[in-house]
């Protein structure tokens, strides 16, 4: 059974940093591309960052230059280093895994992923 478990969420002030982790089990996560999504109250879930097995990354425009996605395939763990946090970054952050090869428009879309964690809350105050 595929399981993704996020951790590392919490509260931060504007300009602060947080590091999220996602531990995968039930499969070899090097088989899949992995990503972080987030969902603010009353809004749709949006893609934040994606990384494939060789390490190629893609970021949403809103986080480019502030967030860094990385993965440790040996430890089956995905990370999201978040810096220069803004109140607009507040939301539930989800880890996801999906096929390595998908169309460009699906790389940061929920339809591009098959497996999801339950999320970890990030709250940024001004």
JSON list of N, CA and C in Angstrom, two decimals, residues 55-111:
[
{"chain": "A", "resi": 55, "resn": "UNK", "atom": "N", "xyz": [15.89, 14.50, -10.80]},
{"chain": "A", "resi": 55, "resn": "UNK", "atom": "CA", "xyz": [16.09, 15.74, -10.07]},
{"chain": "A", "resi": 55, "resn": "UNK", "atom": "C", "xyz": [15.69, 17.01, -10.78]},
{"chain": "A", "resi": 56, "resn": "UNK", "atom": "N", "xyz": [15.06, 16.90, -11.94]},
{"chain": "A", "resi": 56, "resn": "UNK", "atom": "CA", "xyz": [14.60, 18.11, -12.63]},
{"chain": "A", "resi": 56, "resn": "UNK", "atom": "C", "xyz": [13.41, 18.69, -11.85]},
{"chain": "A", "resi": 57, "resn": "UNK", "atom": "N", "xyz": [13.41, 20.00, -11.73]},
{"chain": "A", "resi": 57, "resn": "UNK", "atom": "CA", "xyz": [12.40, 20.66, -10.91]},
{"chain": "A", "resi": 57, "resn": "UNK", "atom": "C", "xyz": [11.58, 21.66, -11.71]},
{"chain": "A", "resi": 58, "resn": "UNK", "atom": "N", "xyz": [10.41, 21.95, -11.16]},
{"chain": "A", "resi": 58, "resn": "UNK", "atom": "CA", "xyz": [9.56, 23.00, -11.72]},
{"chain": "A", "resi": 58, "resn": "UNK", "atom": "C", "xyz": [8.81, 23.64, -10.56]},
{"chain": "A", "resi": 59, "resn": "UNK", "atom": "N", "xyz": [8.65, 24.96, -10.62]},
{"chain": "A", "resi": 59, "resn": "UNK", "atom": "CA", "xyz": [8.02, 25.70, -9.54]},
{"chain": "A", "resi": 59, "resn": "UNK", "atom": "C", "xyz": [6.87, 26.57, -10.05]},
{"chain": "A", "resi": 60, "resn": "UNK", "atom": "N", "xyz": [5.89, 26.77, -9.19]},
{"chain": "A", "resi": 60, "resn": "UNK", "atom": "CA", "xyz": [4.88, 27.77, -9.48]},
{"chain": "A", "resi": 60, "resn": "UNK", "atom": "C", "xyz": [5.54, 29.15, -9.43]},
{"chain": "A", "resi": 61, "resn": "UNK", "atom": "N", "xyz": [5.03, 30.07, -10.25]},
{"chain": "A", "resi": 61, "resn": "UNK", "atom": "CA", "xyz": [5.62, 31.42, -10.30]},
{"chain": "A", "resi": 61, "resn": "UNK", "atom": "C", "xyz": [5.61, 32.08, -8.92]},
{"chain": "A", "resi": 62, "resn": "UNK", "atom": "N", "xyz": [4.60, 31.80, -8.13]},
{"chain": "A", "resi": 62, "resn": "UNK", "atom": "CA", "xyz": [4.44, 32.47, -6.84]},
{"chain": "A", "resi": 62, "resn": "UNK", "atom": "C", "xyz": [5.50, 32.10, -5.81]},
{"chain": "A", "resi": 63, "resn": "UNK", "atom": "N", "xyz": [6.21, 30.99, -6.04]},
{"chain": "A", "resi": 63, "resn": "UNK", "atom": "CA", "xyz": [7.20, 30.54, -5.06]},
{"chain": "A", "resi": 63, "resn": "UNK", "atom": "C", "xyz": [8.61, 30.49, -5.64]},
{"chain": "A", "resi": 64, "resn": "UNK", "atom": "N", "xyz": [8.76, 30.74, -6.92]},
{"chain": "A", "resi": 64, "resn": "UNK", "atom": "CA", "xyz": [10.08, 30.69, -7.55]},
{"chain": "A", "resi": 64, "resn": "UNK", "atom": "C", "xyz": [11.04, 31.65, -6.86]},
{"chain": "A", "resi": 65, "resn": "UNK", "atom": "N", "xyz": [12.20, 31.13, -6.51]},
{"chain": "A", "resi": 65, "resn": "UNK", "atom": "CA", "xyz": [13.20, 31.95, -5.83]},
{"chain": "A", "resi": 65, "resn": "UNK", "atom": "C", "xyz": [13.07, 31.92, -4.32]},
{"chain": "A", "resi": 66, "resn": "UNK", "atom": "N", "xyz": [11.96, 31.40, -3.82]},
{"chain": "A", "resi": 66, "resn": "UNK", "atom": "CA", "xyz": [11.77, 31.35, -2.35]},
{"chain": "A", "resi": 66, "resn": "UNK", "atom": "C", "xyz": [11.72, 29.91, -1.83]},
{"chain": "A", "resi": 67, "resn": "UNK", "atom": "N", "xyz": [11.16, 29.01, -2.60]},
{"chain": "A", "resi": 67, "resn": "UNK", "atom": "CA", "xyz": [11.02, 27.61, -2.19]},
{"chain": "A", "resi": 67, "resn": "UNK", "atom": "C", "xyz": [11.97, 26.73, -2.99]},
{"chain": "A", "resi": 68, "resn": "UNK", "atom": "N", "xyz": [12.44, 25.65, -2.34]},
{"chain": "A", "resi": 68, "resn": "UNK", "atom": "CA", "xyz": [13.31, 24.69, -3.02]},
{"chain": "A", "resi": 68, "resn": "UNK", "atom": "C", "xyz": [12.80, 23.28, -2.72]},
{"chain": "A", "resi": 69, "resn": "UNK", "atom": "N", "xyz": [12.54, 22.53, -3.77]},
{"chain": "A", "resi": 69, "resn": "UNK", "atom": "CA", "xyz": [12.11, 21.15, -3.61]},
{"chain": "A", "resi": 69, "resn": "UNK", "atom": "C", "xyz": [13.32, 20.24, -3.83]},
{"chain": "A", "resi": 70, "resn": "UNK", "atom": "N", "xyz": [13.40, 19.17, -3.05]},
{"chain": "A", "resi": 70, "resn": "UNK", "atom": "CA", "xyz": [14.49, 18.21, -3.21]},
{"chain": "A", "resi": 70, "resn": "UNK", "atom": "C", "xyz": [13.99, 16.85, -2.75]},
{"chain": "A", "resi": 71, "resn": "UNK", "atom": "N", "xyz": [14.75, 15.82, -3.08]},
{"chain": "A", "resi": 71, "resn": "UNK", "atom": "CA", "xyz": [14.36, 14.48, -2.70]},
{"chain": "A", "resi": 71, "resn": "UNK", "atom": "C", "xyz": [15.58, 13.65, -2.36]},
{"chain": "A", "resi": 72, "resn": "UNK", "atom": "N", "xyz": [15.41, 12.71, -1.45]},
{"chain": "A", "resi": 72, "resn": "UNK", "atom": "CA", "xyz": [16.44, 11.73, -1.11]},
{"chain": "A", "resi": 72, "resn": "UNK", "atom": "C", "xyz": [15.84, 10.37, -1.41]},
{"chain": "A", "resi": 73, "resn": "UNK", "atom": "N", "xyz": [16.19, 9.82, -2.56]},
{"chain": "A", "resi": 73, "resn": "UNK", "atom": "CA", "xyz": [15.58, 8.55, -2.97]},
{"chain": "A", "resi": 73, "resn": "UNK", "atom": "C", "xyz": [15.99, 7.41, -2.05]},
{"chain": "A", "resi": 74, "resn": "UNK", "atom": "N", "xyz": [17.18, 7.46, -1.53]},
{"chain": "A", "resi": 74, "resn": "UNK", "atom": "CA", "xyz": [17.64, 6.39, -0.63]},
{"chain": "A", "resi": 74, "resn": "UNK", "atom": "C", "xyz": [16.82, 6.35, 0.65]},
{"chain": "A", "resi": 75, "resn": "UNK", "atom": "N", "xyz": [16.41, 7.53, 1.11]},
{"chain": "A", "resi": 75, "resn": "UNK", "atom": "CA", "xyz": [15.62, 7.61, 2.34]},
{"chain": "A", "resi": 75, "resn": "UNK", "atom": "C", "xyz": [14.13, 7.76, 2.08]},
{"chain": "A", "resi": 76, "resn": "UNK", "atom": "N", "xyz": [13.76, 7.69, 0.80]},
{"chain": "A", "resi": 76, "resn": "UNK", "atom": "CA", "xyz": [12.34, 7.76, 0.42]},
{"chain": "A", "resi": 76, "resn": "UNK", "atom": "C", "xyz": [11.68, 9.01, 0.97]},
{"chain": "A", "resi": 77, "resn": "UNK", "atom": "N", "xyz": [12.36, 10.12, 0.88]},
{"chain": "A", "resi": 77, "resn": "UNK", "atom": "CA", "xyz": [11.87, 11.35, 1.48]},
{"chain": "A", "resi": 77, "resn": "UNK", "atom": "C", "xyz": [11.92, 12.50, 0.50]},
{"chain": "A", "resi": 78, "resn": "UNK", "atom": "N", "xyz": [10.88, 13.31, 0.53]},
{"chain": "A", "resi": 78, "resn": "UNK", "atom": "CA", "xyz": [10.76, 14.52, -0.27]},
{"chain": "A", "resi": 78, "resn": "UNK", "atom": "C", "xyz": [10.80, 15.71, 0.68]},
{"chain": "A", "resi": 79, "resn": "UNK", "atom": "N", "xyz": [11.42, 16.80, 0.24]},
{"chain": "A", "resi": 79, "resn": "UNK", "atom": "CA", "xyz": [11.53, 17.99, 1.08]},
{"chain": "A", "resi": 79, "resn": "UNK", "atom": "C", "xyz": [11.02, 19.22, 0.35]},
{"chain": "A", "resi": 80, "resn": "UNK", "atom": "N", "xyz": [10.61, 20.21, 1.13]},
{"chain": "A", "resi": 80, "resn": "UNK", "atom": "CA", "xyz": [10.31, 21.53, 0.60]},
{"chain": "A", "resi": 80, "resn": "UNK", "atom": "C", "xyz": [10.86, 22.56, 1.58]},
{"chain": "A", "resi": 81, "resn": "UNK", "atom": "N", "xyz": [11.92, 23.22, 1.18]},
{"chain": "A", "resi": 81, "resn": "UNK", "atom": "CA", "xyz": [12.50, 24.30, 1.98]},
{"chain": "A", "resi": 81, "resn": "UNK", "atom": "C", "xyz": [11.81, 25.60, 1.57]},
{"chain": "A", "resi": 82, "resn": "UNK", "atom": "N", "xyz": [11.16, 26.23, 2.53]},
{"chain": "A", "resi": 82, "resn": "UNK", "atom": "CA", "xyz": [10.42, 27.45, 2.25]},
{"chain": "A", "resi": 82, "resn": "UNK", "atom": "C", "xyz": [11.07, 28.62, 2.98]},
{"chain": "A", "resi": 83, "resn": "UNK", "atom": "N", "xyz": [11.44, 29.64, 2.25]},
{"chain": "A", "resi": 83, "resn": "UNK", "atom": "CA", "xyz": [12.05, 30.84, 2.83]},
{"chain": "A", "resi": 83, "resn": "UNK", "atom": "C", "xyz": [11.26, 32.07, 2.40]},
{"chain": "A", "resi": 84, "resn": "UNK", "atom": "N", "xyz": [11.56, 33.18, 3.03]},
{"chain": "A", "resi": 84, "resn": "UNK", "atom": "CA", "xyz": [10.87, 34.45, 2.75]},
{"chain": "A", "resi": 84, "resn": "UNK", "atom": "C", "xyz": [9.37, 34.25, 2.71]},
{"chain": "A", "resi": 85, "resn": "UNK", "atom": "N", "xyz": [8.86, 33.57, 3.71]},
{"chain": "A", "resi": 85, "resn": "UNK", "atom": "CA", "xyz": [7.44, 33.23, 3.75]},
{"chain": "A", "resi": 85, "resn": "UNK", "atom": "C", "xyz": [6.56, 34.47, 3.81]},
{"chain": "A", "resi": 86, "resn": "UNK", "atom": "N", "xyz": [5.41, 34.36, 3.18]},
{"chain": "A", "resi": 86, "resn": "UNK", "atom": "CA", "xyz": [4.42, 35.43, 3.13]},
{"chain": "A", "resi": 86, "resn": "UNK", "atom": "C", "xyz": [3.09, 34.90, 3.65]},
{"chain": "A", "resi": 87, "resn": "UNK", "atom": "N", "xyz": [2.24, 35.78, 4.14]},
{"chain": "A", "resi": 87, "resn": "UNK", "atom": "CA", "xyz": [0.91, 35.30, 4.60]},
{"chain": "A", "resi": 87, "resn": "UNK", "atom": "C", "xyz": [0.16, 34.52, 3.53]},
{"chain": "A", "resi": 88, "resn": "UNK", "atom": "N", "xyz": [0.39, 34.87, 2.27]},
{"chain": "A", "resi": 88, "resn": "UNK", "atom": "CA", "xyz": [-0.27, 34.17, 1.16]},
{"chain": "A", "resi": 88, "resn": "UNK", "atom": "C", "xyz": [0.19, 32.72, 1.02]},
{"chain": "A", "resi": 89, "resn": "UNK", "atom": "N", "xyz": [1.25, 32.35, 1.70]},
{"chain": "A", "resi": 89, "resn": "UNK", "atom": "CA", "xyz": [1.72, 30.96, 1.68]},
{"chain": "A", "resi": 89, "resn": "UNK", "atom": "C", "xyz": [0.96, 30.08, 2.68]},
{"chain": "A", "resi": 90, "resn": "UNK", "atom": "N", "xyz": [0.10, 30.66, 3.46]},
{"chain": "A", "resi": 90, "resn": "UNK", "atom": "CA", "xyz": [-0.68, 29.90, 4.43]},
{"chain": "A", "resi": 90, "resn": "UNK", "atom": "C", "xyz": [-1.60, 28.90, 3.75]},
{"chain": "A", "resi": 91, "resn": "UNK", "atom": "N", "xyz": [-1.64, 27.68, 4.31]},
{"chain": "A", "resi": 91, "resn": "UNK", "atom": "CA", "xyz": [-2.51, 26.66, 3.76]},
{"chain": "A", "resi": 91, "resn": "UNK", "atom": "C", "xyz": [-2.09, 25.28, 4.21]},
{"chain": "A", "resi": 92, "resn": "UNK", "atom": "N", "xyz": [-2.86, 24.30, 3.77]},
{"chain": "A", "resi": 92, "resn": "UNK", "atom": "CA", "xyz": [-2.50, 22.90, 4.01]},
{"chain": "A", "resi": 92, "resn": "UNK", "atom": "C", "xyz": [-1.61, 22.47, 2.85]},
{"chain": "A", "resi": 93, "resn": "UNK", "atom": "N", "xyz": [-0.47, 21.91, 3.18]},
{"chain": "A", "resi": 93, "resn": "UNK", "atom": "CA", "xyz": [0.50, 21.47, 2.17]},
{"chain": "A", "resi": 93, "resn": "UNK", "atom": "C", "xyz": [0.44, 19.95, 2.05]},
{"chain": "A", "resi": 94, "resn": "UNK", "atom": "N", "xyz": [0.32, 19.50, 0.80]},
{"chain": "A", "resi": 94, "resn": "UNK", "atom": "CA", "xyz": [0.19, 18.08, 0.51]},
{"chain": "A", "resi": 94, "resn": "UNK", "atom": "C", "xyz": [1.36, 17.59, -0.34]},
{"chain": "A", "resi": 95, "resn": "UNK", "atom": "N", "xyz": [1.80, 16.39, -0.04]},
{"chain": "A", "resi": 95, "resn": "UNK", "atom": "CA", "xyz": [2.79, 15.68, -0.83]},
{"chain": "A", "resi": 95, "resn": "UNK", "atom": "C", "xyz": [2.05, 14.79, -1.81]},
{"chain": "A", "resi": 96, "resn": "UNK", "atom": "N", "xyz": [2.58, 14.65, -3.03]},
{"chain": "A", "resi": 96, "resn": "UNK", "atom": "CA", "xyz": [1.92, 13.82, -4.04]},
{"chain": "A", "resi": 96, "resn": "UNK", "atom": "C", "xyz": [2.97, 13.09, -4.87]},
{"chain": "A", "resi": 97, "resn": "UNK", "atom": "N", "xyz": [2.58, 11.94, -5.41]},
{"chain": "A", "resi": 97, "resn": "UNK", "atom": "CA", "xyz": [3.45, 11.16, -6.28]},
{"chain": "A", "resi": 97, "resn": "UNK", "atom": "C", "xyz": [2.67, 10.75, -7.52]},
{"chain": "A", "resi": 98, "resn": "UNK", "atom": "N", "xyz": [3.37, 10.77, -8.66]},
{"chain": "A", "resi": 98, "resn": "UNK", "atom": "CA", "xyz": [2.70, 10.43, -9.90]},
{"chain": "A", "resi": 98, "resn": "UNK", "atom": "C", "xyz": [3.68, 10.02, -10.97]},
{"chain": "A", "resi": 99, "resn": "UNK", "atom": "N", "xyz": [3.21, 9.76, -12.18]},
{"chain": "A", "resi": 99, "resn": "UNK", "atom": "CA", "xyz": [4.07, 9.30, -13.27]},
{"chain": "A", "resi": 99, "resn": "UNK", "atom": "C", "xyz": [5.20, 10.29, -13.57]},
{"chain": "A", "resi": 100, "resn": "UNK", "atom": "N", "xyz": [6.34, 9.73, -13.98]},
{"chain": "A", "resi": 100, "resn": "UNK", "atom": "CA", "xyz": [7.48, 10.59, -14.33]},
{"chain": "A", "resi": 100, "resn": "UNK", "atom": "C", "xyz": [7.18, 11.45, -15.56]},
{"chain": "A", "resi": 101, "resn": "UNK", "atom": "N", "xyz": [6.54, 10.81, -16.53]},
{"chain": "A", "resi": 101, "resn": "UNK", "atom": "CA", "xyz": [6.31, 11.51, -17.80]},
{"chain": "A", "resi": 101, "resn": "UNK", "atom": "C", "xyz": [4.85, 11.92, -17.90]},
{"chain": "A", "resi": 102, "resn": "UNK", "atom": "N", "xyz": [4.59, 13.19, -17.82]},
{"chain": "A", "resi": 102, "resn": "UNK", "atom": "CA", "xyz": [3.24, 13.72, -18.04]},
{"chain": "A", "resi": 102, "resn": "UNK", "atom": "C", "xyz": [3.36, 14.97, -18.88]},
{"chain": "A", "resi": 103, "resn": "UNK", "atom": "N", "xyz": [2.25, 15.32, -19.51]},
{"chain": "A", "resi": 103, "resn": "UNK", "atom": "CA", "xyz": [2.25, 16.55, -20.30]},
{"chain": "A", "resi": 103, "resn": "UNK", "atom": "C", "xyz": [2.59, 17.74, -19.42]},
{"chain": "A", "resi": 104, "resn": "UNK", "atom": "N", "xyz": [3.18, 18.74, -20.02]},
{"chain": "A", "resi": 104, "resn": "UNK", "atom": "CA", "xyz": [3.64, 19.92, -19.28]},
{"chain": "A", "resi": 104, "resn": "UNK", "atom": "C", "xyz": [2.51, 20.53, -18.46]},
{"chain": "A", "resi": 105, "resn": "UNK", "atom": "N", "xyz": [1.31, 20.61, -19.00]},
{"chain": "A", "resi": 105, "resn": "UNK", "atom": "CA", "xyz": [0.21, 21.29, -18.31]},
{"chain": "A", "resi": 105, "resn": "UNK", "atom": "C", "xyz": [-0.29, 20.49, -17.11]},
{"chain": "A", "resi": 106, "resn": "UNK", "atom": "N", "xyz": [0.14, 19.22, -16.98]},
{"chain": "A", "resi": 106, "resn": "UNK", "atom": "CA", "xyz": [-0.26, 18.40, -15.85]},
{"chain": "A", "resi": 106, "resn": "UNK", "atom": "C", "xyz": [0.79, 18.35, -14.75]},
{"chain": "A", "resi": 107, "resn": "UNK", "atom": "N", "xyz": [1.96, 18.92, -14.99]},
{"chain": "A", "resi": 107, "resn": "UNK", "atom": "CA", "xyz": [3.05, 18.77, -14.03]},
{"chain": "A", "resi": 107, "resn": "UNK", "atom": "C", "xyz": [2.77, 19.41, -12.69]},
{"chain": "A", "resi": 108, "resn": "UNK", "atom": "N", "xyz": [1.98, 20.47, -12.67]},
{"chain": "A", "resi": 108, "resn": "UNK", "atom": "CA", "xyz": [1.59, 21.11, -11.41]},
{"chain": "A", "resi": 108, "resn": "UNK", "atom": "C", "xyz": [0.07, 21.09, -11.25]},
{"chain": "A", "resi": 109, "resn": "UNK", "atom": "N", "xyz": [-0.56, 20.09, -11.83]},
{"chain": "A", "resi": 109, "resn": "UNK", "atom": "CA", "xyz": [-2.01, 19.92, -11.73]},
{"chain": "A", "resi": 109, "resn": "UNK", "atom": "C", "xyz": [-2.32, 18.68, -10.91]},
{"chain": "A", "resi": 110, "resn": "UNK", "atom": "N", "xyz": [-3.41, 18.73, -10.16]},
{"chain": "A", "resi": 110, "resn": "UNK", "atom": "CA", "xyz": [-3.75, 17.57, -9.32]},
{"chain": "A", "resi": 110, "resn": "UNK", "atom": "C", "xyz": [-3.98, 16.31, -10.16]},
{"chain": "A", "resi": 111, "resn": "UNK", "atom": "N", "xyz": [-4.46, 16.47, -11.39]},
{"chain": "A", "resi": 111, "resn": "UNK", "atom": "CA", "xyz": [-4.72, 15.31, -12.25]},
{"chain": "A", "resi": 111, "resn": "UNK", "atom": "C", "xyz": [-3.44, 14.58, -12.65]}
]
